[in-house]
Short mmCIF file of N, CA and C in Angstrom, two decimals:
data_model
loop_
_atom_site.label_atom_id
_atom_site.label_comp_id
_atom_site.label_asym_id
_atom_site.label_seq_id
_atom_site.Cartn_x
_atom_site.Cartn_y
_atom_site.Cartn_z
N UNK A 576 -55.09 -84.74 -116.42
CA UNK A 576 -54.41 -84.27 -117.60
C UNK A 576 -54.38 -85.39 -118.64
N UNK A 577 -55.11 -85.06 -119.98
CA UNK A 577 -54.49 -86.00 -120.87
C UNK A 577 -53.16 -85.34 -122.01
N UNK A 578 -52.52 -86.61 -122.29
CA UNK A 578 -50.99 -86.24 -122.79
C UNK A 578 -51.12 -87.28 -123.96
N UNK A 579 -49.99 -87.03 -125.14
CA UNK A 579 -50.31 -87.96 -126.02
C UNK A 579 -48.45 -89.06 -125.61
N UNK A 580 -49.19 -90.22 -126.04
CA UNK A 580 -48.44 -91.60 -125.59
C UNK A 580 -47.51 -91.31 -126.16
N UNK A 581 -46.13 -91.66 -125.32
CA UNK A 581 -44.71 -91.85 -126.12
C UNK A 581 -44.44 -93.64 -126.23
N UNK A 582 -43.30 -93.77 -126.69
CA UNK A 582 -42.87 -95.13 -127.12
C UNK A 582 -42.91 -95.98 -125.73
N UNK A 583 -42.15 -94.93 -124.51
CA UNK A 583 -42.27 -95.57 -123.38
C UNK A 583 -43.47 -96.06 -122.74
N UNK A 584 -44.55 -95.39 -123.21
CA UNK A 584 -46.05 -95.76 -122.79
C UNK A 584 -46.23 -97.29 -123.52
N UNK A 585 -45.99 -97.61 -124.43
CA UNK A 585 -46.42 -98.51 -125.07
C UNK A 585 -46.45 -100.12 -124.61
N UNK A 586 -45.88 -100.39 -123.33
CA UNK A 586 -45.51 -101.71 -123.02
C UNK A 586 -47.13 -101.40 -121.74
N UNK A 587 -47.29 -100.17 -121.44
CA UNK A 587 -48.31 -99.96 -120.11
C UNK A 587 -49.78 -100.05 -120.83
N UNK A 588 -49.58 -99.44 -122.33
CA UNK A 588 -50.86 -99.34 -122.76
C UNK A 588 -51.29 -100.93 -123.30
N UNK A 589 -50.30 -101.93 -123.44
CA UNK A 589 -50.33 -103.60 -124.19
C UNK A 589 -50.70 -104.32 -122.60
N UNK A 590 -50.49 -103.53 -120.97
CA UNK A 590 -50.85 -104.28 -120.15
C UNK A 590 -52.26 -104.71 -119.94
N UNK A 591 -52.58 -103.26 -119.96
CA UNK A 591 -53.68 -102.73 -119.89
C UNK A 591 -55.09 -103.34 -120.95
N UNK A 592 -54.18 -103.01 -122.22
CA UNK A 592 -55.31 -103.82 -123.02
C UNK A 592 -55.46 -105.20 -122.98
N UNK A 593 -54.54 -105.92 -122.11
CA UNK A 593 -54.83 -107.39 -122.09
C UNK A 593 -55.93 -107.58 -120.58
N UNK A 594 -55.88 -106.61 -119.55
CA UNK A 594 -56.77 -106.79 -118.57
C UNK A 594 -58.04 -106.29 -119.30
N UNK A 595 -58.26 -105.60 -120.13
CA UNK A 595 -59.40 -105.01 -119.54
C UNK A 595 -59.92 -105.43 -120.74
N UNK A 596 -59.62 -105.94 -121.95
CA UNK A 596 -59.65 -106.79 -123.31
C UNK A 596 -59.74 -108.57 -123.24
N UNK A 597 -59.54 -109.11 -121.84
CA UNK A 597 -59.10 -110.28 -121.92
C UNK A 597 -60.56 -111.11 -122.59
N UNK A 598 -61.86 -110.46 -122.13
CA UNK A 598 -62.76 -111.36 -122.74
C UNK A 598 -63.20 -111.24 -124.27
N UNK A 599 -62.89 -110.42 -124.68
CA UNK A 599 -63.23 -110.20 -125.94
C UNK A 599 -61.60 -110.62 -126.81
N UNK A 600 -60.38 -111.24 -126.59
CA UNK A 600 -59.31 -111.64 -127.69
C UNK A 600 -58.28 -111.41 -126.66
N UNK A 601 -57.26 -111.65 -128.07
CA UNK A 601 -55.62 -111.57 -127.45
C UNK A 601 -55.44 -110.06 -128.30
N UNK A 602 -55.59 -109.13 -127.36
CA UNK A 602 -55.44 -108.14 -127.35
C UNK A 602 -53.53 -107.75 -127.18
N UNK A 603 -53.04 -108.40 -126.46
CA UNK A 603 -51.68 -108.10 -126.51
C UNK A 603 -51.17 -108.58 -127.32
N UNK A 604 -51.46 -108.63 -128.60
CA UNK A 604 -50.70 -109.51 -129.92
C UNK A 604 -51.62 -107.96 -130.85
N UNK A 605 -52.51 -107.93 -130.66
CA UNK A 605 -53.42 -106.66 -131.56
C UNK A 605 -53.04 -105.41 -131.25
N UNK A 606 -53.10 -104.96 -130.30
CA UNK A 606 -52.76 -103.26 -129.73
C UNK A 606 -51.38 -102.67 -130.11
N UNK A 607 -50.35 -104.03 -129.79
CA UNK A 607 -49.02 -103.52 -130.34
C UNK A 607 -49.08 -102.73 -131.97
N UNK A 608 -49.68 -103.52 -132.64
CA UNK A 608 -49.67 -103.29 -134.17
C UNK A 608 -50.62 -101.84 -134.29
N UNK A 609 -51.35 -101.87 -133.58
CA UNK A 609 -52.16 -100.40 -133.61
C UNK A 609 -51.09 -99.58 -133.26
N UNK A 610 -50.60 -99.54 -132.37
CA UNK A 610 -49.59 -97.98 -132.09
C UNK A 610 -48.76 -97.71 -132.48
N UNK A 611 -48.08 -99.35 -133.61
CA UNK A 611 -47.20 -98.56 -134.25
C UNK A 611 -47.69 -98.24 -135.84
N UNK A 612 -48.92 -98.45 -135.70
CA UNK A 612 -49.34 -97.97 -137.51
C UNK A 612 -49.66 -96.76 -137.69
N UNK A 613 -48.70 -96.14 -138.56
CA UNK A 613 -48.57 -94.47 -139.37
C UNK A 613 -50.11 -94.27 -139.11
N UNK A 614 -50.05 -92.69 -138.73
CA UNK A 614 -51.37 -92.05 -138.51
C UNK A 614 -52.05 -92.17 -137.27
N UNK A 615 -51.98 -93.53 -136.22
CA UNK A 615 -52.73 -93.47 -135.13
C UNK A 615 -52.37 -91.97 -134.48
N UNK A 616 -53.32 -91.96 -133.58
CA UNK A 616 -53.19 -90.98 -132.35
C UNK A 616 -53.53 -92.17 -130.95
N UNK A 617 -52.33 -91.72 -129.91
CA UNK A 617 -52.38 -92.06 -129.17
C UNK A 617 -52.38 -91.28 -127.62
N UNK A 618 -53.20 -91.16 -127.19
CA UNK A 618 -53.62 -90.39 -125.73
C UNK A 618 -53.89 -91.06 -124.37
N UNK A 619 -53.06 -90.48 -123.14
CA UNK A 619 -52.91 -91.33 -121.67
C UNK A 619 -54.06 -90.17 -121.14
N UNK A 620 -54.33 -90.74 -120.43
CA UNK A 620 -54.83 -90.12 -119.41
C UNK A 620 -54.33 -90.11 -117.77
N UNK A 621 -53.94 -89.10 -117.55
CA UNK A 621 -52.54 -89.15 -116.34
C UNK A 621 -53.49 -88.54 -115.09
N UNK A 622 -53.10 -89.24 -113.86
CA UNK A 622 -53.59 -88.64 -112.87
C UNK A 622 -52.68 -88.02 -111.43
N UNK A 623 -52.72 -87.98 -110.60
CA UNK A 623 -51.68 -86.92 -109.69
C UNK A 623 -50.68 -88.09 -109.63
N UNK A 624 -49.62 -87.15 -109.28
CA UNK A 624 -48.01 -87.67 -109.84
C UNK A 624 -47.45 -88.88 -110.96
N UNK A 625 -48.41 -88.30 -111.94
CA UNK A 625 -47.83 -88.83 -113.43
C UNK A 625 -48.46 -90.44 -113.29
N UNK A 626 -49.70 -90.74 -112.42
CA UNK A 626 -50.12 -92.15 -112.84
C UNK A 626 -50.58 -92.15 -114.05
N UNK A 627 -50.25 -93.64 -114.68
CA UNK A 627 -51.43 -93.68 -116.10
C UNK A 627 -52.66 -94.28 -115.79
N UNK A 628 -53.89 -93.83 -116.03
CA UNK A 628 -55.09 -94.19 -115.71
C UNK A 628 -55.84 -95.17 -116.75
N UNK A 629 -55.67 -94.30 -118.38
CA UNK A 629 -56.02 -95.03 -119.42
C UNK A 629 -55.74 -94.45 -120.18
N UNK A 630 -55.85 -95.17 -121.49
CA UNK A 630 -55.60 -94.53 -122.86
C UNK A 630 -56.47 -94.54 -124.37
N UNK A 631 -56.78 -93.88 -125.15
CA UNK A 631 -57.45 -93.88 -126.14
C UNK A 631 -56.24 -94.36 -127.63
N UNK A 632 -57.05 -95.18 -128.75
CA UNK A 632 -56.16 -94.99 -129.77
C UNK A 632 -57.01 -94.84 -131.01
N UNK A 633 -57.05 -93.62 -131.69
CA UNK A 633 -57.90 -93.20 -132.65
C UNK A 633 -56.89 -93.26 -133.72
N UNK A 634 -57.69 -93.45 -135.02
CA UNK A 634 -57.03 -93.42 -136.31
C UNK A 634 -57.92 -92.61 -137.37
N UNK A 635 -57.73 -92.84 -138.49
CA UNK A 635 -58.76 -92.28 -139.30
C UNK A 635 -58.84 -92.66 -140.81
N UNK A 636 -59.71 -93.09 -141.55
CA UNK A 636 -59.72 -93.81 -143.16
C UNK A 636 -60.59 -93.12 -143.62
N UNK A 637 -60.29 -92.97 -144.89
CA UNK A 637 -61.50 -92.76 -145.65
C UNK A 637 -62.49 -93.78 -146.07
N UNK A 638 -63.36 -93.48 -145.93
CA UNK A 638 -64.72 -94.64 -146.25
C UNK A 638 -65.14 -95.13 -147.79
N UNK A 639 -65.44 -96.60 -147.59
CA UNK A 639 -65.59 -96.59 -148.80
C UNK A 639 -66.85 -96.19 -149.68
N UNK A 640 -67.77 -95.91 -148.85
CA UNK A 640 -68.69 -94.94 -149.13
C UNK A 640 -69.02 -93.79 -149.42
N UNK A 641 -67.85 -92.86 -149.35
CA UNK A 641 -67.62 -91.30 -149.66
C UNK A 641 -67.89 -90.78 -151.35
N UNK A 642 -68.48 -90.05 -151.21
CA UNK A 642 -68.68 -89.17 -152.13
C UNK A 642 -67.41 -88.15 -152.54
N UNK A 643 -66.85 -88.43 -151.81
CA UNK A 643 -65.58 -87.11 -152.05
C UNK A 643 -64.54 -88.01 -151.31
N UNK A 644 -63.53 -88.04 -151.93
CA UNK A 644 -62.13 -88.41 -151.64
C UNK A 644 -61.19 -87.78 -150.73
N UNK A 645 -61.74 -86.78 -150.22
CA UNK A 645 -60.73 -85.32 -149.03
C UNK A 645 -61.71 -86.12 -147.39
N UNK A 646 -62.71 -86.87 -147.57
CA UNK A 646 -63.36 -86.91 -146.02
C UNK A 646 -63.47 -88.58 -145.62
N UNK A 647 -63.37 -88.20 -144.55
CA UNK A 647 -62.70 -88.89 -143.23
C UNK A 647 -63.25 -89.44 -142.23
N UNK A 648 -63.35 -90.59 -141.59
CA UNK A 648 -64.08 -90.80 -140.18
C UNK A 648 -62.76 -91.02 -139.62
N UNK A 649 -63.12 -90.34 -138.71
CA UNK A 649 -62.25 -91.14 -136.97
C UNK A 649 -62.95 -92.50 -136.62
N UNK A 650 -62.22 -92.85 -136.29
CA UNK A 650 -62.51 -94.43 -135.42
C UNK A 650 -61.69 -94.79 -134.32
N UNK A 651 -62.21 -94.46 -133.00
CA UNK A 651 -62.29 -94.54 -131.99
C UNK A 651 -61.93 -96.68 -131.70
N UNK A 652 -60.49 -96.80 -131.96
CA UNK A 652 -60.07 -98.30 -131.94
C UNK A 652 -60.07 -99.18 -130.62
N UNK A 653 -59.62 -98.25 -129.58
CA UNK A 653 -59.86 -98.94 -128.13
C UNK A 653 -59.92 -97.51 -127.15
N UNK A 654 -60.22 -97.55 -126.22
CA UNK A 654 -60.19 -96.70 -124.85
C UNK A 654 -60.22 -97.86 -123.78
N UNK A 655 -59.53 -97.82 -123.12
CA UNK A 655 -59.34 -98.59 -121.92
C UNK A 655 -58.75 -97.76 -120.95
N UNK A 656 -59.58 -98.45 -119.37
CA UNK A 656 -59.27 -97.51 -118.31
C UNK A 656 -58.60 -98.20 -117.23
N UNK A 657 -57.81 -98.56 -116.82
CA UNK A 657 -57.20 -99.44 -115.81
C UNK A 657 -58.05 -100.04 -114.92
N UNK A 658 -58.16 -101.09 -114.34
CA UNK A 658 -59.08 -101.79 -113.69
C UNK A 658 -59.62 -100.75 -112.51
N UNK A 659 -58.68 -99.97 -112.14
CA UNK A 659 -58.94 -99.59 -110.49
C UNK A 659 -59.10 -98.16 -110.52
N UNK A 660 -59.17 -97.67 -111.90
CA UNK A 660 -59.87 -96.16 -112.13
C UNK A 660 -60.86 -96.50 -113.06
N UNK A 661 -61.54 -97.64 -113.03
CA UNK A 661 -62.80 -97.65 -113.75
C UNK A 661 -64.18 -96.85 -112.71
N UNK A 662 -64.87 -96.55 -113.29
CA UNK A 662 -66.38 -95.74 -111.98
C UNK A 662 -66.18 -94.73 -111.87
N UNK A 663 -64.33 -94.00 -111.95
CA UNK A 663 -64.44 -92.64 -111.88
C UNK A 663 -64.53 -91.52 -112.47
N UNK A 664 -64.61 -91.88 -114.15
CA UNK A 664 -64.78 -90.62 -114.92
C UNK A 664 -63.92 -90.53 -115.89
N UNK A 665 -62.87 -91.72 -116.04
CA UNK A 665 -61.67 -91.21 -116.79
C UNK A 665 -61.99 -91.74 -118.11
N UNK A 666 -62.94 -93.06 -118.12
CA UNK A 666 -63.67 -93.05 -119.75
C UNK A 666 -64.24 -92.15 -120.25
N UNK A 667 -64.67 -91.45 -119.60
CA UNK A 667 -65.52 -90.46 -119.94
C UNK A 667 -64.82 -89.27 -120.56
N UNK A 668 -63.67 -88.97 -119.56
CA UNK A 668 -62.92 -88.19 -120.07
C UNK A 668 -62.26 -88.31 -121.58
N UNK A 669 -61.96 -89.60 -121.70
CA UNK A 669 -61.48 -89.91 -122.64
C UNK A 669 -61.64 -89.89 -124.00
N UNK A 670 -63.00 -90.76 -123.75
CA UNK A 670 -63.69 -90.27 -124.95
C UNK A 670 -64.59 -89.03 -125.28
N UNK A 671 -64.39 -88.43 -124.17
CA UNK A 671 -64.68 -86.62 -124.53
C UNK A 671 -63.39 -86.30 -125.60
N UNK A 672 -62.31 -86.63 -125.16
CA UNK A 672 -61.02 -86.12 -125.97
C UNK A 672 -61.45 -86.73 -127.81
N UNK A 673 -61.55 -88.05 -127.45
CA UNK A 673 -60.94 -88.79 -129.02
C UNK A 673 -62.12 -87.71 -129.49
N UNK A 674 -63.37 -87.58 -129.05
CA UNK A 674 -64.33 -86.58 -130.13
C UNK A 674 -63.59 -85.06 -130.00
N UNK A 675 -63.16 -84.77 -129.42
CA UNK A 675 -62.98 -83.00 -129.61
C UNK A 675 -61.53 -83.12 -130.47
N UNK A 676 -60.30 -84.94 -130.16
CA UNK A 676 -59.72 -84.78 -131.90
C UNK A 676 -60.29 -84.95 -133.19
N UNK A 677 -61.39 -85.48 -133.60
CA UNK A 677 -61.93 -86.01 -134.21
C UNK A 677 -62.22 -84.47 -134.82
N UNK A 678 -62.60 -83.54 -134.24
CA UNK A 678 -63.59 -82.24 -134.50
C UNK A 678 -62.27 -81.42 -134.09
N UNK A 679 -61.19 -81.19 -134.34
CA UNK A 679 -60.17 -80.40 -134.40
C UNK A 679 -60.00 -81.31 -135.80
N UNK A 680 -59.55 -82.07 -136.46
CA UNK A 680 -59.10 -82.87 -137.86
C UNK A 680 -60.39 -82.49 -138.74
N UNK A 681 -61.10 -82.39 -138.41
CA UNK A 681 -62.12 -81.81 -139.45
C UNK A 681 -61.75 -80.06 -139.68
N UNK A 682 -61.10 -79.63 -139.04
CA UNK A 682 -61.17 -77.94 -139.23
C UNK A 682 -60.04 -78.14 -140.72
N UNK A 683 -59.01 -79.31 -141.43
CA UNK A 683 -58.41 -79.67 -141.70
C UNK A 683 -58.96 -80.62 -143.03
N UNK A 684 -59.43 -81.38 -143.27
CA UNK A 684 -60.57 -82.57 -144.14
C UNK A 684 -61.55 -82.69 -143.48
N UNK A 685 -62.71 -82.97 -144.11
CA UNK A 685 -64.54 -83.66 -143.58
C UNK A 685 -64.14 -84.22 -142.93
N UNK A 686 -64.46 -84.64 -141.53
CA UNK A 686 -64.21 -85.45 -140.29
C UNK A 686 -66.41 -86.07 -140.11
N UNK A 687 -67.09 -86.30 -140.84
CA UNK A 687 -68.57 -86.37 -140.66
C UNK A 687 -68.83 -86.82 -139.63
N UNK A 688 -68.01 -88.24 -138.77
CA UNK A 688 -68.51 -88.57 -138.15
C UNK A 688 -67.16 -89.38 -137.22
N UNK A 689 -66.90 -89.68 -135.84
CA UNK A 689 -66.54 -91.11 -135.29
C UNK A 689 -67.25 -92.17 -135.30
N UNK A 690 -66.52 -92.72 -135.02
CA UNK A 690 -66.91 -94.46 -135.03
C UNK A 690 -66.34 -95.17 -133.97
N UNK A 691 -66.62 -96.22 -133.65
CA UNK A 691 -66.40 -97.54 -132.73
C UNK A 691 -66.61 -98.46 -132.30
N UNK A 692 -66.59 -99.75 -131.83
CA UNK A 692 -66.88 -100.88 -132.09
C UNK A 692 -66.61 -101.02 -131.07
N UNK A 693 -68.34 -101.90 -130.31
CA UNK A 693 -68.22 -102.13 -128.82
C UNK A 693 -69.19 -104.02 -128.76
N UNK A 694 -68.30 -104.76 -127.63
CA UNK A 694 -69.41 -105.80 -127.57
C UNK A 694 -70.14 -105.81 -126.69
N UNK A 695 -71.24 -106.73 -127.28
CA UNK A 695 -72.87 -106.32 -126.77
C UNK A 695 -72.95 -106.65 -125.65
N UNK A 696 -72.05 -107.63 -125.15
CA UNK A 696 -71.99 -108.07 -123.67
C UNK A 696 -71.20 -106.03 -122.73
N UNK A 697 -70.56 -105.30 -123.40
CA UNK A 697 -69.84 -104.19 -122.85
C UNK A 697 -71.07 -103.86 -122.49
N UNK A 698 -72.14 -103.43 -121.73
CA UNK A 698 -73.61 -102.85 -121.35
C UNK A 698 -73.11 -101.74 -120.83
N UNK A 699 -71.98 -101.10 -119.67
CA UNK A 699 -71.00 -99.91 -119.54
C UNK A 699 -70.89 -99.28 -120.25
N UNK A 700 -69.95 -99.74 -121.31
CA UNK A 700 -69.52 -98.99 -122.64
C UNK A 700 -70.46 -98.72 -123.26
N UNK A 701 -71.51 -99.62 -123.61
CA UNK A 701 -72.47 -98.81 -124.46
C UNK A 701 -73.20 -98.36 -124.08
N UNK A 702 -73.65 -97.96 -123.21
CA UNK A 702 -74.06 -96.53 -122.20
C UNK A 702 -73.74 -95.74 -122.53
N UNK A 703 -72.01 -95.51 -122.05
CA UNK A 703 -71.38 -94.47 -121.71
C UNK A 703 -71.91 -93.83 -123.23
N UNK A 704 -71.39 -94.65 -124.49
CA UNK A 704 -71.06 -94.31 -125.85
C UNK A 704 -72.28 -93.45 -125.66
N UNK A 705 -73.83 -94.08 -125.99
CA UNK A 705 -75.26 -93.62 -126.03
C UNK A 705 -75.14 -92.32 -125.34
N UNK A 706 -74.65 -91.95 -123.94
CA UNK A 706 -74.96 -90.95 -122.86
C UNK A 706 -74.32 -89.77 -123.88
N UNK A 707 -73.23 -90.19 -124.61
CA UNK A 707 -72.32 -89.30 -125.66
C UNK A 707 -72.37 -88.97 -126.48
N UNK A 708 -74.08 -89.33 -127.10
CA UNK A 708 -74.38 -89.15 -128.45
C UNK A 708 -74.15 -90.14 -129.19
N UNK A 709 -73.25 -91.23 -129.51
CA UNK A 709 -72.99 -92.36 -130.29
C UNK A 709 -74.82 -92.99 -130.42
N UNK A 710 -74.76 -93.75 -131.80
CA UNK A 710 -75.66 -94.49 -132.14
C UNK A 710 -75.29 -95.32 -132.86
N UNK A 711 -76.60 -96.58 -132.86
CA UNK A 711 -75.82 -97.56 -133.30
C UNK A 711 -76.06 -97.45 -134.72
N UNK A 712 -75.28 -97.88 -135.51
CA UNK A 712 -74.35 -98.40 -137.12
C UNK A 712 -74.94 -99.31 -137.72
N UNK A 713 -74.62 -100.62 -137.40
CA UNK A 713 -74.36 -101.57 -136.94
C UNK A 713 -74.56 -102.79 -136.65
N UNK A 714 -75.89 -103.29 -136.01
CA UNK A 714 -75.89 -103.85 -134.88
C UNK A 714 -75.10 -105.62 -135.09
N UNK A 715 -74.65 -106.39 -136.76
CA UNK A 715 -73.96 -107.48 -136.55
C UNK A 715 -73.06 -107.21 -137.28
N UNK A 716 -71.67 -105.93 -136.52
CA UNK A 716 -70.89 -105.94 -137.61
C UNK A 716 -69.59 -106.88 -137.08
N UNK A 717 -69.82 -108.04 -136.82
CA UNK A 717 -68.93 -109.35 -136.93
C UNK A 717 -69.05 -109.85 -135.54
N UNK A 718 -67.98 -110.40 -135.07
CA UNK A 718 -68.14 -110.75 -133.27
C UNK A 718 -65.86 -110.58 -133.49
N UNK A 719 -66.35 -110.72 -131.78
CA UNK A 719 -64.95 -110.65 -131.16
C UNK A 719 -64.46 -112.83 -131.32
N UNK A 720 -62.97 -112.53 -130.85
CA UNK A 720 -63.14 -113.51 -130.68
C UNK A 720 -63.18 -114.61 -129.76
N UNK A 721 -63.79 -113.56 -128.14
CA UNK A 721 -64.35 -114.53 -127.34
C UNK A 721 -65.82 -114.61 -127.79
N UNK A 722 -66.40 -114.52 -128.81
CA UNK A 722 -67.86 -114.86 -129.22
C UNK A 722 -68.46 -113.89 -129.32
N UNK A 723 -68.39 -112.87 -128.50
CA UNK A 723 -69.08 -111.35 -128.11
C UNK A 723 -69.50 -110.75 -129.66
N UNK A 724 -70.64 -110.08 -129.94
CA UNK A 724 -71.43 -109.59 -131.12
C UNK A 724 -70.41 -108.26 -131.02
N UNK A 725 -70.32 -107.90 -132.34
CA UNK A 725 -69.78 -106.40 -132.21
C UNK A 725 -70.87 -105.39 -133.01
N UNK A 726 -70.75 -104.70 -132.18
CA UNK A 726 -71.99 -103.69 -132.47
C UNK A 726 -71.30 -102.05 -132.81
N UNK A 727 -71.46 -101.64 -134.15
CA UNK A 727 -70.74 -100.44 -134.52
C UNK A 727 -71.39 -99.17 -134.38
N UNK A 728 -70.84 -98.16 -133.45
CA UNK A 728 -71.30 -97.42 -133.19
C UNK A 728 -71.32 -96.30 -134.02
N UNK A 729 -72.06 -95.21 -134.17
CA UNK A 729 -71.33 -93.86 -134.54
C UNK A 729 -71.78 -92.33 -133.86
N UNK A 730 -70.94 -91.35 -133.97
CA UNK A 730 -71.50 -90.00 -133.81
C UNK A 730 -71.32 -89.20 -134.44
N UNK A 731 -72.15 -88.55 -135.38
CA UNK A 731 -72.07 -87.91 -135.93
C UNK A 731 -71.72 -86.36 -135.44
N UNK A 732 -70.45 -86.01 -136.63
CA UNK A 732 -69.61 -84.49 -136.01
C UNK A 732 -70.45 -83.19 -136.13
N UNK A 733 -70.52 -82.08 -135.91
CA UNK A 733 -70.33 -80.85 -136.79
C UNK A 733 -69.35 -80.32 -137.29
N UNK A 734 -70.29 -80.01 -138.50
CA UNK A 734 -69.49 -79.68 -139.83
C UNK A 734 -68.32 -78.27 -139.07
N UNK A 735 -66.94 -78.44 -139.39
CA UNK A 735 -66.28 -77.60 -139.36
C UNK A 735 -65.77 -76.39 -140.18
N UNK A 736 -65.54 -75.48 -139.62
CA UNK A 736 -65.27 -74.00 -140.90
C UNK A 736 -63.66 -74.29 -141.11
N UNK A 737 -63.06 -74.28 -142.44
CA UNK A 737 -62.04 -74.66 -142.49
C UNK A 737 -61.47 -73.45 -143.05
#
């Protein structure tokens, strides 16, 4: 089951992003400020008797590239899966979700595309992303700051009937 994060989630989702974030920054000084900034979406992914497995945190800006001022990308900010439900599916799951919010907010404003930002050392993640349709953006859009290249992904949505 995925559920969207309450306040109480928020100390599990700052653990989490410091294990599974530790090589790429100080993620537990960064994530806090993501969940509490107006507009995120935040989603657990729960498994039998209410474990938390992982969580997604999507937001959404307008680009400064837009032609029209009403449209929107999602950006897909972190997904992390707890060390010991990684291999089983729950990234996957996950970021099945952030795209099917991404493509529910478009029935609403242009949603064209998600986005996300993965490092090049992640070879997992950017799999998974690729297996999902994501392509790369990108390829030197800055580094982390354990050194890691960040490589910007995207997938492009379908257009929604609004």
């Amino acid at each position: 089951m995925i559920r969207q994060a309450t306040p109480e989630d928020f100390d599990w989702i700052r653990e989490i992003a410091i294990e599974v974030y530790a090589p790429f920054g100080d993620y537990g000084n960064i994530i806090p400020t993501w969940l509490t900034h107006k507009g995120m979406l935040t989603y657990l992914d729960m498994g039998e008797r209410g474990t938390r497995r992982g969580f997604i945190l999507l937001g959404f800006y307008e680009p400064e590239d837009a032609a029209d001022d009403a449209t929107y990308i999602a950006d897909l900010l972190a997904i992390g899966v707890a060390s010991r439900f990684q291999g089983t599916g729950v990234g996957r799951r996950l970021l099945e979700y952030a795209i099917d919010l991404a493509g529910l907010a478009g029935h609403r404003v242009p949603v064209p595309e998600i986005r996300l930002t993965v490092a090049d050392t992640n070879v997992r993640a950017r799999n998974l992303f690729a297996r999902c349709g994501f392509e790369v953006l990108d390829e030197e859009h800055g580094a982390y700051d354990g050194g890691q290249r960040a490589i910007r992904m995207r997938r492009r949505m379908e257009p929604q009937a609004r």
